[in-house]
């Protein structure tokens, strides 16, 4: 656990995606005082990991939702407002990656990847915006990828969705900065999680040689930057795509 402390006492955060990176971020937010509402299509793992832990359980609520579905997201945000009266922070980590060549990628797979990765970000950001505008305050962090910046083989669908998140983030930051809302994105390189497991085990040396720090990232490696961005230390940072990749690329 990396000790990076900020003051998020009383802040209400929505985190979508409770996989490798999402789970580490959720713990970091709670350790620093925030209440967290977690939205994921599969919650068993995160519930087992921290939902039963006395330290975390009073500061977290779970909603099983498909974030690519606009109406399920609207319901989640309505419940958040009913329960907590506000939403200060939104972290979008939901993502899917099924590597395949363009010849093997079906139109359905293309649509699904764009829908889950990019529409989810739209659904959540649109959903919280009214409340953040009224509050004149809000911090949003989206998760893009090095694949959306430099491309990655076997990933035209994934890379396109992640490039879309970059354009979305920079555009939204320009639009809502006047309301005191900061919108940034983090672009990880290769971080250990279920998503990267196959890539890491099948091509370890190839990728390690491209990483100056010569190791894969751990989920905790992204937490400090998320905490900085959502805390007062991040008040003058917006529209940025922040690379966390060990120097890769
Ligand atoms: N791990 C990496 O190496 C890496 C690299 C670059 C970018 N990223 C990005 O970081 C983010 C987090 O990645 P991760 O490694 O934690 O992935 P992960 O696979 O561990 O977690 C993704 C989570 O999203 C959830 N999810 C998938 N589809 C959903 C849907 N329709 N509705 C709700 N939840 C859904 C999954 O259940 C899972 O809990 C992703 O956006 C990913 O693209 C990861």
GROMACS .gro file of C-alpha atoms and ligand atoms in nm:
model
  293
    1UNK     CA    1   0.000   0.000   0.000
    2UNK     CA    2   0.137   0.342  -0.102
    3UNK     CA    3   0.087   0.610   0.164
    4UNK     CA    4  -0.018   0.923  -0.018
    5UNK     CA    5  -0.253   1.126   0.197
    6UNK     CA    6  -0.511   1.385   0.091
    7UNK     CA    7  -0.817   1.514   0.270
    8UNK     CA    8  -1.140   1.379   0.117
    9UNK     CA    9  -1.347   1.387   0.438
   10UNK     CA   10  -1.719   1.405   0.351
   11UNK     CA   11  -1.661   1.379  -0.025
   12UNK     CA   12  -1.892   1.148  -0.224
   13UNK     CA   13  -1.731   0.952  -0.506
   14UNK     CA   14  -1.877   0.729  -0.776
   15UNK     CA   15  -1.632   0.470  -0.909
   16UNK     CA   16  -1.727   0.255  -1.206
   17UNK     CA   17  -1.534  -0.064  -1.254
   18UNK     CA   18  -1.408  -0.253  -0.951
   19UNK     CA   19  -1.144  -0.463  -1.125
   20UNK     CA   20  -0.771  -0.441  -1.058
   21UNK     CA   21  -0.733  -0.064  -1.086
   22UNK     CA   22  -1.083   0.025  -0.965
   23UNK     CA   23  -1.044  -0.177  -0.643
   24UNK     CA   24  -0.714  -0.007  -0.556
   25UNK     CA   25  -0.866   0.336  -0.624
   26UNK     CA   26  -1.176   0.260  -0.414
   27UNK     CA   27  -0.956   0.165  -0.117
   28UNK     CA   28  -0.744   0.478  -0.162
   29UNK     CA   29  -1.051   0.705  -0.169
   30UNK     CA   30  -1.200   0.546   0.144
   31UNK     CA   31  -0.869   0.553   0.335
   32UNK     CA   32  -0.865   0.928   0.269
   33UNK     CA   33  -1.217   0.991   0.397
   34UNK     CA   34  -1.452   0.962   0.095
   35UNK     CA   35  -1.780   0.768   0.069
   36UNK     CA   36  -1.772   0.549  -0.242
   37UNK     CA   37  -2.056   0.419  -0.458
   38UNK     CA   38  -1.929   0.138  -0.679
   39UNK     CA   39  -2.095   0.041  -1.007
   40UNK     CA   40  -1.984  -0.278  -1.180
   41UNK     CA   41  -2.152  -0.552  -1.378
   42UNK     CA   42  -1.989  -0.815  -1.150
   43UNK     CA   43  -1.948  -0.727  -0.786
   44UNK     CA   44  -1.864  -1.062  -0.623
   45UNK     CA   45  -1.488  -1.005  -0.619
   46UNK     CA   46  -1.492  -0.653  -0.476
   47UNK     CA   47  -1.760  -0.745  -0.220
   48UNK     CA   48  -1.542  -1.031  -0.100
   49UNK     CA   49  -1.227  -0.821  -0.104
   50UNK     CA   50  -1.347  -0.514   0.085
   51UNK     CA   51  -1.725  -0.530   0.130
   52UNK     CA   52  -1.681  -0.751   0.438
   53UNK     CA   53  -1.388  -0.557   0.582
   54UNK     CA   54  -1.485  -0.353   0.890
   55UNK     CA   55  -1.261  -0.063   0.788
   56UNK     CA   56  -1.428  -0.018   0.448
   57UNK     CA   57  -1.781  -0.155   0.477
   58UNK     CA   58  -1.953   0.150   0.630
   59UNK     CA   59  -1.810   0.379   0.364
   60UNK     CA   60  -1.905   0.188   0.053
   61UNK     CA   61  -2.220   0.094  -0.135
   62UNK     CA   62  -2.249  -0.134  -0.433
   63UNK     CA   63  -2.474  -0.128  -0.737
   64UNK     CA   64  -2.469  -0.405  -0.992
   65UNK     CA   65  -2.510  -0.221  -1.321
   66UNK     CA   66  -2.407  -0.230  -1.683
   67UNK     CA   67  -2.252   0.115  -1.730
   68UNK     CA   68  -2.304   0.106  -2.106
   69UNK     CA   69  -2.680   0.124  -2.037
   70UNK     CA   70  -2.780   0.488  -2.001
   71UNK     CA   71  -3.092   0.412  -1.795
   72UNK     CA   72  -2.912   0.191  -1.540
   73UNK     CA   73  -2.654   0.467  -1.498
   74UNK     CA   74  -2.927   0.729  -1.447
   75UNK     CA   75  -3.078   0.509  -1.176
   76UNK     CA   76  -2.739   0.477  -1.004
   77UNK     CA   77  -2.688   0.853  -1.001
   78UNK     CA   78  -3.042   0.913  -0.875
   79UNK     CA   79  -2.979   0.669  -0.588
   80UNK     CA   80  -2.651   0.842  -0.506
   81UNK     CA   81  -2.823   1.181  -0.487
   82UNK     CA   82  -3.114   1.039  -0.281
   83UNK     CA   83  -2.869   0.886  -0.032
   84UNK     CA   84  -2.586   1.139  -0.012
   85UNK     CA   85  -2.740   1.456  -0.163
   86UNK     CA   86  -2.440   1.520  -0.390
   87UNK     CA   87  -2.161   1.375  -0.600
   88UNK     CA   88  -1.815   1.533  -0.580
   89UNK     CA   89  -1.595   1.281  -0.762
   90UNK     CA   90  -1.641   1.048  -1.058
   91UNK     CA   91  -1.380   0.789  -1.156
   92UNK     CA   92  -1.450   0.586  -1.471
   93UNK     CA   93  -1.243   0.268  -1.485
   94UNK     CA   94  -1.487   0.034  -1.664
   95UNK     CA   95  -1.323  -0.122  -1.966
   96UNK     CA   96  -1.310  -0.438  -2.176
   97UNK     CA   97  -1.034  -0.569  -2.398
   98UNK     CA   98  -1.057  -0.879  -2.615
   99UNK     CA   99  -0.751  -0.879  -2.837
  100UNK     CA  100  -0.817  -0.979  -3.198
  101UNK     CA  101  -0.689  -0.890  -3.543
  102UNK     CA  102  -0.911  -0.674  -3.763
  103UNK     CA  103  -0.989  -0.982  -3.972
  104UNK     CA  104  -1.113  -1.165  -3.662
  105UNK     CA  105  -1.297  -0.871  -3.508
  106UNK     CA  106  -1.668  -0.898  -3.580
  107UNK     CA  107  -1.887  -0.594  -3.617
  108UNK     CA  108  -2.060  -0.698  -3.293
  109UNK     CA  109  -1.728  -0.706  -3.106
  110UNK     CA  110  -1.637  -0.364  -3.248
  111UNK     CA  111  -1.975  -0.222  -3.141
  112UNK     CA  112  -1.955  -0.381  -2.796
  113UNK     CA  113  -1.606  -0.247  -2.723
  114UNK     CA  114  -1.697   0.105  -2.829
  115UNK     CA  115  -2.026   0.082  -2.642
  116UNK     CA  116  -1.881  -0.041  -2.311
  117UNK     CA  117  -1.560   0.163  -2.313
  118UNK     CA  118  -1.676   0.493  -2.462
  119UNK     CA  119  -2.053   0.509  -2.404
  120UNK     CA  120  -2.002   0.428  -2.035
  121UNK     CA  121  -1.786   0.740  -1.997
  122UNK     CA  122  -2.051   0.951  -2.174
  123UNK     CA  123  -2.333   0.802  -1.964
  124UNK     CA  124  -2.160   0.868  -1.632
  125UNK     CA  125  -2.024   1.214  -1.716
  126UNK     CA  126  -2.359   1.329  -1.854
  127UNK     CA  127  -2.539   1.181  -1.555
  128UNK     CA  128  -2.336   1.363  -1.288
  129UNK     CA  129  -2.299   1.690  -1.478
  130UNK     CA  130  -2.623   1.859  -1.369
  131UNK     CA  131  -2.531   1.804  -1.003
  132UNK     CA  132  -2.169   1.911  -1.044
  133UNK     CA  133  -2.276   2.225  -1.235
  134UNK     CA  134  -2.522   2.313  -0.957
  135UNK     CA  135  -2.253   2.256  -0.694
  136UNK     CA  136  -2.000   2.451  -0.904
  137UNK     CA  137  -1.755   2.178  -0.810
  138UNK     CA  138  -1.657   1.835  -0.936
  139UNK     CA  139  -1.361   1.616  -1.020
  140UNK     CA  140  -1.374   1.359  -1.300
  141UNK     CA  141  -1.100   1.110  -1.388
  142UNK     CA  142  -1.145   0.883  -1.691
  143UNK     CA  143  -0.925   0.587  -1.780
  144UNK     CA  144  -0.785   0.581  -2.131
  145UNK     CA  145  -0.476   0.379  -2.232
  146UNK     CA  146  -0.140   0.395  -2.404
  147UNK     CA  147  -0.326   0.202  -2.679
  148UNK     CA  148  -0.540   0.512  -2.742
  149UNK     CA  149  -0.231   0.731  -2.776
  150UNK     CA  150   0.017   0.516  -2.968
  151UNK     CA  151  -0.196   0.228  -3.093
  152UNK     CA  152  -0.151  -0.137  -3.002
  153UNK     CA  153  -0.164  -0.439  -3.232
  154UNK     CA  154  -0.472  -0.663  -3.215
  155UNK     CA  155  -0.668  -0.375  -3.067
  156UNK     CA  156  -0.826  -0.153  -3.335
  157UNK     CA  157  -1.155  -0.161  -3.143
  158UNK     CA  158  -0.998  -0.106  -2.799
  159UNK     CA  159  -0.748   0.157  -2.923
  160UNK     CA  160  -1.027   0.348  -3.097
  161UNK     CA  161  -1.245   0.350  -2.787
  162UNK     CA  162  -0.953   0.472  -2.574
  163UNK     CA  163  -0.860   0.744  -2.828
  164UNK     CA  164  -1.225   0.850  -2.808
  165UNK     CA  165  -1.194   0.889  -2.431
  166UNK     CA  166  -0.899   1.126  -2.483
  167UNK     CA  167  -1.101   1.352  -2.717
  168UNK     CA  168  -1.400   1.332  -2.485
  169UNK     CA  169  -1.195   1.427  -2.178
  170UNK     CA  170  -1.021   1.725  -2.340
  171UNK     CA  171  -1.348   1.853  -2.490
  172UNK     CA  172  -1.548   1.820  -2.170
  173UNK     CA  173  -1.272   1.991  -1.971
  174UNK     CA  174  -1.297   2.293  -2.200
  175UNK     CA  175  -1.677   2.300  -2.172
  176UNK     CA  176  -1.720   2.271  -1.796
  177UNK     CA  177  -1.410   2.439  -1.653
  178UNK     CA  178  -1.617   2.756  -1.604
  179UNK     CA  179  -1.830   2.565  -1.348
  180UNK     CA  180  -1.528   2.462  -1.139
  181UNK     CA  181  -1.533   2.109  -1.277
  182UNK     CA  182  -1.200   1.941  -1.357
  183UNK     CA  183  -1.188   1.660  -1.613
  184UNK     CA  184  -0.871   1.460  -1.666
  185UNK     CA  185  -0.773   1.115  -1.788
  186UNK     CA  186  -0.507   0.868  -1.688
  187UNK     CA  187  -0.335   0.666  -1.960
  188UNK     CA  188  -0.179   0.357  -1.804
  189UNK     CA  189   0.082   0.146  -1.977
  190UNK     CA  190   0.070  -0.217  -1.861
  191UNK     CA  191  -0.060  -0.263  -1.507
  192UNK     CA  192  -0.113  -0.604  -1.348
  193UNK     CA  193  -0.484  -0.696  -1.345
  194UNK     CA  194  -0.725  -0.945  -1.500
  195UNK     CA  195  -0.724  -0.733  -1.816
  196UNK     CA  196  -0.347  -0.747  -1.867
  197UNK     CA  197  -0.287  -1.100  -1.733
  198UNK     CA  198  -0.273  -1.269  -2.074
  199UNK     CA  199  -0.048  -1.001  -2.226
  200UNK     CA  200   0.193  -1.016  -1.932
  201UNK     CA  201   0.220  -1.395  -1.917
  202UNK     CA  202   0.256  -1.451  -2.293
  203UNK     CA  203   0.486  -1.162  -2.388
  204UNK     CA  204   0.672  -1.066  -2.069
  205UNK     CA  205   1.020  -1.004  -2.213
  206UNK     CA  206   0.896  -0.821  -2.524
  207UNK     CA  207   0.714  -0.565  -2.313
  208UNK     CA  208   0.961  -0.538  -2.026
  209UNK     CA  209   1.226  -0.434  -2.277
  210UNK     CA  210   1.005  -0.141  -2.381
  211UNK     CA  211   0.961  -0.015  -2.024
  212UNK     CA  212   1.251   0.198  -1.894
  213UNK     CA  213   1.158   0.123  -1.531
  214UNK     CA  214   1.171  -0.243  -1.633
  215UNK     CA  215   0.867  -0.366  -1.446
  216UNK     CA  216   0.495  -0.384  -1.503
  217UNK     CA  217   0.281  -0.143  -1.303
  218UNK     CA  218   0.082  -0.250  -0.998
  219UNK     CA  219  -0.275  -0.120  -0.942
  220UNK     CA  220  -0.142   0.089  -0.649
  221UNK     CA  221   0.080   0.277  -0.896
  222UNK     CA  222  -0.221   0.470  -1.029
  223UNK     CA  223  -0.379   0.551  -0.692
  224UNK     CA  224  -0.158   0.844  -0.587
  225UNK     CA  225  -0.227   1.031  -0.912
  226UNK     CA  226  -0.604   0.975  -0.884
  227UNK     CA  227  -0.598   1.105  -0.525
  228UNK     CA  228  -0.396   1.409  -0.625
  229UNK     CA  229  -0.632   1.492  -0.913
  230UNK     CA  230  -0.949   1.466  -0.701
  231UNK     CA  231  -0.804   1.657  -0.403
  232UNK     CA  232  -0.751   2.035  -0.370
  233UNK     CA  233  -0.395   1.975  -0.498
  234UNK     CA  234  -0.556   1.908  -0.837
  235UNK     CA  235  -0.771   2.222  -0.848
  236UNK     CA  236  -0.570   2.384  -1.131
  237UNK     CA  237  -0.525   2.068  -1.341
  238UNK     CA  238  -0.780   1.998  -1.613
  239UNK     CA  239  -0.797   1.861  -1.968
  240UNK     CA  240  -0.480   1.658  -1.912
  241UNK     CA  241  -0.398   1.304  -2.018
  242UNK     CA  242  -0.154   1.176  -1.758
  243UNK     CA  243   0.071   0.886  -1.850
  244UNK     CA  244   0.144   0.620  -1.588
  245UNK     CA  245   0.349   0.372  -1.784
  246UNK     CA  246   0.701   0.334  -1.640
  247UNK     CA  247   0.833   0.547  -1.925
  248UNK     CA  248   0.697   0.314  -2.198
  249UNK     CA  249   0.679   0.476  -2.538
  250LIG     N1  250  -0.451  -0.303  -1.672
  250LIG     C1  251  -0.387  -0.240  -1.769
  250LIG     O1  252  -0.275  -0.278  -1.808
  250LIG     C2  253  -0.450  -0.121  -1.836
  250LIG     C3  254  -0.373  -0.052  -1.930
  250LIG     C4  255  -0.426   0.059  -1.993
  250LIG     C5  256  -0.554   0.100  -1.962
  250LIG     N2  257  -0.628   0.031  -1.871
  250LIG     C6  258  -0.764   0.077  -1.846
  250LIG     O2  259  -0.782   0.094  -1.707
  250LIG     C7  260  -0.917   0.063  -1.671
  250LIG     C8  261  -0.919  -0.041  -1.559
  250LIG     O3  262  -0.854  -0.158  -1.606
  250LIG     P1  263  -0.833  -0.288  -1.515
  250LIG     O4  264  -0.699  -0.341  -1.548
  250LIG     O5  265  -0.870  -0.258  -1.374
  250LIG     O6  266  -0.941  -0.386  -1.581
  250LIG     P2  267  -1.019  -0.508  -1.514
  250LIG     O7  268  -1.056  -0.597  -1.626
  250LIG     O8  269  -0.945  -0.562  -1.399
  250LIG     O9  270  -1.152  -0.436  -1.456
  250LIG     C9  271  -1.253  -0.386  -1.541
  250LIG    C10  272  -1.384  -0.387  -1.464
  250LIG    O10  273  -1.487  -0.336  -1.548
  250LIG    C11  274  -1.604  -0.413  -1.524
  250LIG     N3  275  -1.694  -0.405  -1.640
  250LIG    C12  276  -1.672  -0.451  -1.766
  250LIG     N4  277  -1.778  -0.423  -1.845
  250LIG    C13  278  -1.868  -0.358  -1.767
  250LIG    C14  279  -1.996  -0.302  -1.791
  250LIG     N5  280  -2.055  -0.307  -1.912
  250LIG     N6  281  -2.061  -0.241  -1.688
  250LIG    C15  282  -2.004  -0.234  -1.565
  250LIG     N7  283  -1.884  -0.286  -1.536
  250LIG    C16  284  -1.816  -0.347  -1.636
  250LIG    C17  285  -1.552  -0.554  -1.502
  250LIG    O11  286  -1.649  -0.635  -1.435
  250LIG    C18  287  -1.426  -0.528  -1.420
  250LIG    O12  288  -1.453  -0.529  -1.281
  250LIG    C19  289  -0.984   0.013  -1.800
  250LIG    O13  290  -1.059   0.116  -1.856
  250LIG    C20  291  -0.867  -0.025  -1.888
  250LIG    O14  292  -0.900  -0.013  -2.026
  250LIG    C21  293  -0.578  -0.079  -1.807
   0.00000   0.00000   0.00000
